[in-house]
Short mmCIF file of C-alpha atoms in Angstrom, two decimals:
data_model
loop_
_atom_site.label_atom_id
_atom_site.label_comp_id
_atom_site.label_asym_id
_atom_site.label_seq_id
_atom_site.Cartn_x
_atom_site.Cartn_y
_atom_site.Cartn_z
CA UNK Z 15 -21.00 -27.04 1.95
CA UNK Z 16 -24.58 -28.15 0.53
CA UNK Z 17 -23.29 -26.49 -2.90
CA UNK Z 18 -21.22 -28.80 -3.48
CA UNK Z 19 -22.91 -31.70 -3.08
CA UNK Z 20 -25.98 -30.93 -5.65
CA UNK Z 21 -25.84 -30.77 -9.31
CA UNK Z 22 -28.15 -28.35 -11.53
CA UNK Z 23 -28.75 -31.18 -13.98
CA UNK Z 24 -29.81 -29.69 -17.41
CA UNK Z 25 -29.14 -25.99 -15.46
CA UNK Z 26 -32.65 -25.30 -14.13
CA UNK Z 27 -34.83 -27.53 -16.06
CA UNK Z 28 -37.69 -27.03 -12.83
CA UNK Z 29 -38.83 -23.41 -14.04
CA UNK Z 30 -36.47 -23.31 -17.57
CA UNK Z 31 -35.71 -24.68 -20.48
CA UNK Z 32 -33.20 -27.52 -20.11
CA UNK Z 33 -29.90 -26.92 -21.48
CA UNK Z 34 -30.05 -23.10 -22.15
CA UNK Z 35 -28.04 -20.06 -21.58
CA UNK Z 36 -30.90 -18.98 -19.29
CA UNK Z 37 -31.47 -22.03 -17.33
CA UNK Z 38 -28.01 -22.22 -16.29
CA UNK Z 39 -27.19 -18.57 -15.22
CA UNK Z 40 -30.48 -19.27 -13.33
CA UNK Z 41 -29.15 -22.30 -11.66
CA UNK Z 42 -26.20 -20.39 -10.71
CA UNK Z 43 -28.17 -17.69 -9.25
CA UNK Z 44 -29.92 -19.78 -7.26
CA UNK Z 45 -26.44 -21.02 -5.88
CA UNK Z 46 -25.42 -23.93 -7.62
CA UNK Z 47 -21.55 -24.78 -7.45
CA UNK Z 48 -21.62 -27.78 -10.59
CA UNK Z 49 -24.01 -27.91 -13.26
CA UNK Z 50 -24.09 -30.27 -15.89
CA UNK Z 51 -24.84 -30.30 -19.53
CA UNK Z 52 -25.31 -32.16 -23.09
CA UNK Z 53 -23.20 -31.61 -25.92
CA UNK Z 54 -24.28 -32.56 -29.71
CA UNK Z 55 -22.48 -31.08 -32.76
CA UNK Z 56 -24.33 -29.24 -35.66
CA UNK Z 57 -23.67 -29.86 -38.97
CA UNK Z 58 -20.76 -28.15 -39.37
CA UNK Z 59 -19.38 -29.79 -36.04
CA UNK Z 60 -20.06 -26.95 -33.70
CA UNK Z 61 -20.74 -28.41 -30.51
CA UNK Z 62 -24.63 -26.73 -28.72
CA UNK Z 63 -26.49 -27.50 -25.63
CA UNK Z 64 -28.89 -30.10 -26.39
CA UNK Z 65 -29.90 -33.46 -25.17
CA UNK Z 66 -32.27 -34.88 -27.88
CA UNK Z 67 -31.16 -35.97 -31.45
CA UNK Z 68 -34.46 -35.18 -32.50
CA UNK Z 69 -35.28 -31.02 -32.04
CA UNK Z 70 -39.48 -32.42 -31.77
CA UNK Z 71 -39.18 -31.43 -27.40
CA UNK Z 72 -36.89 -29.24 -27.06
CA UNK Z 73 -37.69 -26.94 -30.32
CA UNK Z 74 -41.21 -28.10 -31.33
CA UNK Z 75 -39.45 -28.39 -34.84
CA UNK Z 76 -39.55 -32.15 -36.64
CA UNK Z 77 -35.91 -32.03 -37.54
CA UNK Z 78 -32.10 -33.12 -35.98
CA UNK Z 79 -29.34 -31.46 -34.88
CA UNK Z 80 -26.92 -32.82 -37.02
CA UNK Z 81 -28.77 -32.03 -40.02
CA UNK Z 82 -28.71 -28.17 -39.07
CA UNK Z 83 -25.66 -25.54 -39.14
CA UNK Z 84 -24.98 -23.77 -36.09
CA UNK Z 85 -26.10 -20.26 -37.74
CA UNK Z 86 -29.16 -21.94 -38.43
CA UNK Z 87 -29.57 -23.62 -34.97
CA UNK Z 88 -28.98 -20.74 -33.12
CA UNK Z 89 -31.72 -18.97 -34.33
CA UNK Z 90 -34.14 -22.04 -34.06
CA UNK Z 91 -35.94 -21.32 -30.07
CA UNK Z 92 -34.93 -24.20 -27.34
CA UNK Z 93 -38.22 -23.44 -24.86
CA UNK Z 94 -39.83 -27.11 -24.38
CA UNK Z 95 -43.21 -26.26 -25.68
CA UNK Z 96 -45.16 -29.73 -25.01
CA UNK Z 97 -43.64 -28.33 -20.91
CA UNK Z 98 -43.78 -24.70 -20.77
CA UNK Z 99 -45.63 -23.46 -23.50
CA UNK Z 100 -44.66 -20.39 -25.20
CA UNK Z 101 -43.39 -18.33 -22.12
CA UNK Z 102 -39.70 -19.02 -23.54
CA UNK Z 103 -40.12 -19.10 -26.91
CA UNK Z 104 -37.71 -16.63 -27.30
CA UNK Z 105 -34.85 -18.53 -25.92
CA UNK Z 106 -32.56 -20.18 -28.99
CA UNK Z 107 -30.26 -22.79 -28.62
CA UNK Z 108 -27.18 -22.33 -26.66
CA UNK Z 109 -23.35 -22.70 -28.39
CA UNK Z 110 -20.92 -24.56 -25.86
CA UNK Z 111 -18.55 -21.20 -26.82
CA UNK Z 112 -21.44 -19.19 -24.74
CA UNK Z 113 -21.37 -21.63 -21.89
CA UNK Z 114 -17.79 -20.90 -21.04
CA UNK Z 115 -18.20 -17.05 -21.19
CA UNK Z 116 -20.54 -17.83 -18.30
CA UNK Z 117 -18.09 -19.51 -16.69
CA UNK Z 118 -15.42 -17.26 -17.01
CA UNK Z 119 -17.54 -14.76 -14.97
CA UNK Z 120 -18.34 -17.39 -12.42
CA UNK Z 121 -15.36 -19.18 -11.30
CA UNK Z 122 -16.58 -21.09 -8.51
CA UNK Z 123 -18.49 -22.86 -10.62
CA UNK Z 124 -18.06 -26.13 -12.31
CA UNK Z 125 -19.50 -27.69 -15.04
CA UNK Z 126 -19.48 -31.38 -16.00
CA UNK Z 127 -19.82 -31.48 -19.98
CA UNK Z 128 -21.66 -34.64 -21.15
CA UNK Z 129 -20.54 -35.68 -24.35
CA UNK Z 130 -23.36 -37.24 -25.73
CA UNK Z 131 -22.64 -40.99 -27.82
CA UNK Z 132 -24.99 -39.88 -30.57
CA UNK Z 133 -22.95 -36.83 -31.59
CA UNK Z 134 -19.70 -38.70 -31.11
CA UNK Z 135 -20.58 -41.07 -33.79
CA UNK Z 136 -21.19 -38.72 -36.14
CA UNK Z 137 -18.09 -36.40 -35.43
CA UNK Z 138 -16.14 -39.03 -34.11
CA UNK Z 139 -13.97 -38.99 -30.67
CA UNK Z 140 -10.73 -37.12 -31.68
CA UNK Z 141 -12.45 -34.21 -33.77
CA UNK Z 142 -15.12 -33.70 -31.21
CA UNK Z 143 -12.30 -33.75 -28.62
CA UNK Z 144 -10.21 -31.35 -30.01
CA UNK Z 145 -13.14 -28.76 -30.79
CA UNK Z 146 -14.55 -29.16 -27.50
CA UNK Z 147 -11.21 -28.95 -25.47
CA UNK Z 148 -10.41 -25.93 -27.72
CA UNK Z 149 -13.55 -23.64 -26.61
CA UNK Z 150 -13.15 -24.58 -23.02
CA UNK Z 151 -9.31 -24.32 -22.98
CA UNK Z 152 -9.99 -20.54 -20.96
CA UNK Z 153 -12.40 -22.39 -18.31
CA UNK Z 154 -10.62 -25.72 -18.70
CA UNK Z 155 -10.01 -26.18 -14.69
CA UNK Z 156 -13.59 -25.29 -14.31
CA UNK Z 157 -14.76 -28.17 -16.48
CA UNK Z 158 -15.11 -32.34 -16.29
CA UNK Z 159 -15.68 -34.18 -19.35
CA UNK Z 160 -18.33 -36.87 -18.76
CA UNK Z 161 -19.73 -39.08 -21.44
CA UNK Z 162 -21.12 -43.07 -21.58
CA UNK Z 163 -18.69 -43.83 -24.35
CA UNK Z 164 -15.81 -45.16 -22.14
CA UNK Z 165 -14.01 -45.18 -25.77
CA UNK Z 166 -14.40 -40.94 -25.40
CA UNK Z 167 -13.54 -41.25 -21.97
CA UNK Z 168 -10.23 -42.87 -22.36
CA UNK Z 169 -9.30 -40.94 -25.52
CA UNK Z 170 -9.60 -38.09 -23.09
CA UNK Z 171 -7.25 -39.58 -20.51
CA UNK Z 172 -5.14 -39.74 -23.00
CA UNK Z 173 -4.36 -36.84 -24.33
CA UNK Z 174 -4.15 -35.70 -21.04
CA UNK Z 175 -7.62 -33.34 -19.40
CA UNK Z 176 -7.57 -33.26 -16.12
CA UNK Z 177 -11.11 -33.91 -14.91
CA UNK Z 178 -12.86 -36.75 -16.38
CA UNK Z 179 -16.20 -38.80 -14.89
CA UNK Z 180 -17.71 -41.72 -16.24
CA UNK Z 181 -21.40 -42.43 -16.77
CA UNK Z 182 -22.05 -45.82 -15.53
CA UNK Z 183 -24.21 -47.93 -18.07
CA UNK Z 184 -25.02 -50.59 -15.44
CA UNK Z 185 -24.07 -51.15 -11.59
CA UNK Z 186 -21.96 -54.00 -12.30
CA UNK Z 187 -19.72 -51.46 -14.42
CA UNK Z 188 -18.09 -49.69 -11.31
CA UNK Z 189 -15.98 -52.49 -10.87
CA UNK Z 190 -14.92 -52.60 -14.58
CA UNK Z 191 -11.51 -52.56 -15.80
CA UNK Z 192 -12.05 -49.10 -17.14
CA UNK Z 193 -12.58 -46.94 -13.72
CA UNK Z 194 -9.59 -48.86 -11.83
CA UNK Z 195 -7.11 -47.76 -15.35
CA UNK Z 196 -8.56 -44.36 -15.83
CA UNK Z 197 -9.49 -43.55 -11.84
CA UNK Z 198 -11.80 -40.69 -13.01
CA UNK Z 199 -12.58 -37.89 -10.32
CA UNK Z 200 -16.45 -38.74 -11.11
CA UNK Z 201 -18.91 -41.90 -11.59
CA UNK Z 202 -22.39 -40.96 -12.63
CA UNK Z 203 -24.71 -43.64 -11.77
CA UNK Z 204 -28.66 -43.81 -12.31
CA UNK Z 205 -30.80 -43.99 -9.16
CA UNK Z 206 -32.84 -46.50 -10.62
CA UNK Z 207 -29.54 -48.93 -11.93
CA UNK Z 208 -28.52 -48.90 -7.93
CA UNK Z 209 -29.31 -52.19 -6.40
CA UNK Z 210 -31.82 -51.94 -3.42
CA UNK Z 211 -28.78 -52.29 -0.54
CA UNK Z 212 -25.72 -51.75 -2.69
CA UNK Z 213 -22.91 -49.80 -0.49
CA UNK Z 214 -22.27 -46.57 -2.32
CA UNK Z 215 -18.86 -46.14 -0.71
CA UNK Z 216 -16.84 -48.63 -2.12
CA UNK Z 217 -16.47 -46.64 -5.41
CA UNK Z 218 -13.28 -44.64 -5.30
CA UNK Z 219 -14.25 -42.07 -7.29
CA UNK Z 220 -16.52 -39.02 -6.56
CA UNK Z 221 -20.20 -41.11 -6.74
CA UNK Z 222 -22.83 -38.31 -8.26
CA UNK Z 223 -26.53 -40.22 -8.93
CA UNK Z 224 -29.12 -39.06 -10.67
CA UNK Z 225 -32.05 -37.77 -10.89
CA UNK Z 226 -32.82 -36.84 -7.56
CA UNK Z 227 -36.36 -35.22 -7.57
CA UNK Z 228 -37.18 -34.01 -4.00
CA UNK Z 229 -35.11 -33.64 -1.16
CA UNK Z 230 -36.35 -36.50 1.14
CA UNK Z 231 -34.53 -38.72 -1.84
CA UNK Z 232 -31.36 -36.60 -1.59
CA UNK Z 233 -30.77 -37.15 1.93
CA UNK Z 234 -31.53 -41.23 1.72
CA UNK Z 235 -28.82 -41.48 -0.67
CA UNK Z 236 -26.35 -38.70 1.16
CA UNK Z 237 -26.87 -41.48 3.96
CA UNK Z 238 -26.49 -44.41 1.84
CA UNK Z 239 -23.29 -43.21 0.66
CA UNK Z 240 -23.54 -41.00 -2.18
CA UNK Z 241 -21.20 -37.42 -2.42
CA UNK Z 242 -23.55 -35.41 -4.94
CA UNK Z 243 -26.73 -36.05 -6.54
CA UNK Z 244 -28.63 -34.37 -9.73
CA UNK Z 245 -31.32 -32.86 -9.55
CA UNK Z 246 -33.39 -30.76 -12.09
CA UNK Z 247 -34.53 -28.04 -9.29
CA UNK Z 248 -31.03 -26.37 -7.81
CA UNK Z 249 -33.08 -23.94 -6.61
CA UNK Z 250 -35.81 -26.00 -4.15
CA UNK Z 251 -33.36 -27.98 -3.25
CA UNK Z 252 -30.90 -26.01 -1.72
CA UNK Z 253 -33.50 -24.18 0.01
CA UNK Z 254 -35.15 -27.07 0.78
CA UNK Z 255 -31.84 -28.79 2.13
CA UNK Z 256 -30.33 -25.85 3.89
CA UNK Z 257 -31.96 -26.07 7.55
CA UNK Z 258 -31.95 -29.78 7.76
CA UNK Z 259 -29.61 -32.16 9.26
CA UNK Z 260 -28.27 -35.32 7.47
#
C-alpha cells in the first residue's frame, strides 16, 4: 500500500506549521500511515514538538526551548512566520502528551518520535527516556523511537521498547557495529549522504530517506532500493503517487 511507504515528515509542513497538533491531524487526513516528529524538553523537562533550539522560525520569538516552562511554551504560537505569515498564528506549541491522544484515535497510524541530541544533553538519556516512554506507554505499539544519538538509541534497546530506528550520521555508518548489535526496525538516511550508485538493499533494516520533495524523486529511490521516504507534502504525494506505476 502507497501509505505505507511515505512519511509525513514534520506532519504537513507543505500547507502547516511543522511539528503541530494541526499539521499532523492534517497529514493524517490526507492519508498518511507514519508521521514523524521532533522532541525537545522545556524547562521543566516536558518533552513538545519542536525541531529548532532556537524558537526565532518556528515562533518568531528570540528565545530557547529549554529556557521556557511548558505552561509558558504552550501558550507561545508555533506558525513559521518568516513561511506562512500570520495565517496560523494562533497555533501554540504542541505537548508530546497531545500527540498520543491523536494517536489513540487513529490506530493505524504510526509515528516515529525523533529524539532530538540537543534536548538529550540537557535532560540527559535515562530521564528523557523514562518521561517520554511514560506519555506514550497507551500508544506505545504505535510508536518508534528514532534519534542520531546511537548512545539514546541503545539505552533504549536496553531497557527493552520495541521499535527503535537509527538516524544515520554518514553512509559509511550502516555498516557500523551499532545497527548489526541493536538490528533496529528503521535506518533513516539523508538523500544527499547516499553515494551516487550505492545499493539501498543491502541494509537489513527498514531503509526510510529523506527529504523527498516531489514524486519523480520518490519513485527513483523506490527503484533504487529504498522502502519509505519523507517527505514534507503527505498530501501531493499520495495523490500524486497513486495512479502511477513503479
Amino acid at each position: 500500500m502507497l501509505a505505507d511507504r511515505l512519511v509525513a515528515h514534520r506532519g504537513y509542513p507543505k500547507h502547516y506549521p511543522e511539528n503541530t497538533l494541526l499539521g499532523m491531524t492534517a497529514a493524517i487526513e490526507a492519508g498518511a500511515h507514519f508521521i514523524e516528529t521532533d522532541i525537545l524538553f522545556s524547562a521543566d523537562q516536558q518533552p513538545v514538538l519542536y525541531h529548532d533550539n532556537l524558537m526565532t522560525r518556528i515562533s518568531g520569538e528570540e528565545n530557547a526551548i529549554h529556557l521556557l516552562t511548558l505552561d509558558e511554551l504552550i501558550n507561545r504560537p508555533a506558525h513559521e512566520p518568516a513561511r506562512l505569515g500570520n495565517q496560523f498564528v494562533g497555533q501554540t506549541i504542541t505537548r508530546l502528551h497531545d500527540l498520543a491522544t491523536l494517536l489513540a484515535q487513529h490506530p493505524q497510524v504510526t509515528a516515529f518520535i525523533e529524539m532530538k541530541r540537543s534536548g538529550l544533553h540537557i535532560v540527559g538519556l535515562e530521564a528523557a527516556y523514562d518521561i517520554v516512554t511514560r506519555i506514550l506507554a497507551p500508544v506505545r505499539g504505535q510508536c518508534v523511537l528514532i534519534s542520531f544519538s546511537d548512545e539514546f538509541i541503545d539505552y533504549a534497546h536496553q531497557q527493552g521498547f520495541p521499535r527503535l530506528g537509527l538516524v544515520l550520521k554518514d553512509w559509511e555508518e550502516r555498516q557500523g557495529e551499532l545497527i548489526r548489535n541493536l538490528q533496529p526496525e528503521f535506518v533513516f538516511c539523508d538523500a544527499e549522504k547516499v553515494p551516487e550508485g550505492a545499493a539501498l538493499d543491502e541494509i537489513p533494516a527498514t531503509c526510510v530517506i529523506y527529504e523527498v520533495e516531489d514524486p519523480d524523486q520518490a519513485i527513483d529511490w523506490f527503484n533504487r532500493g529504498a522502502d519509505m521516504v519523507e517527505t514534507f507534502d503527505i498530501g501531493g504525494m499520495l495523490e500524486n503517487l497513486a495512479h502511477r506505476a513503479f
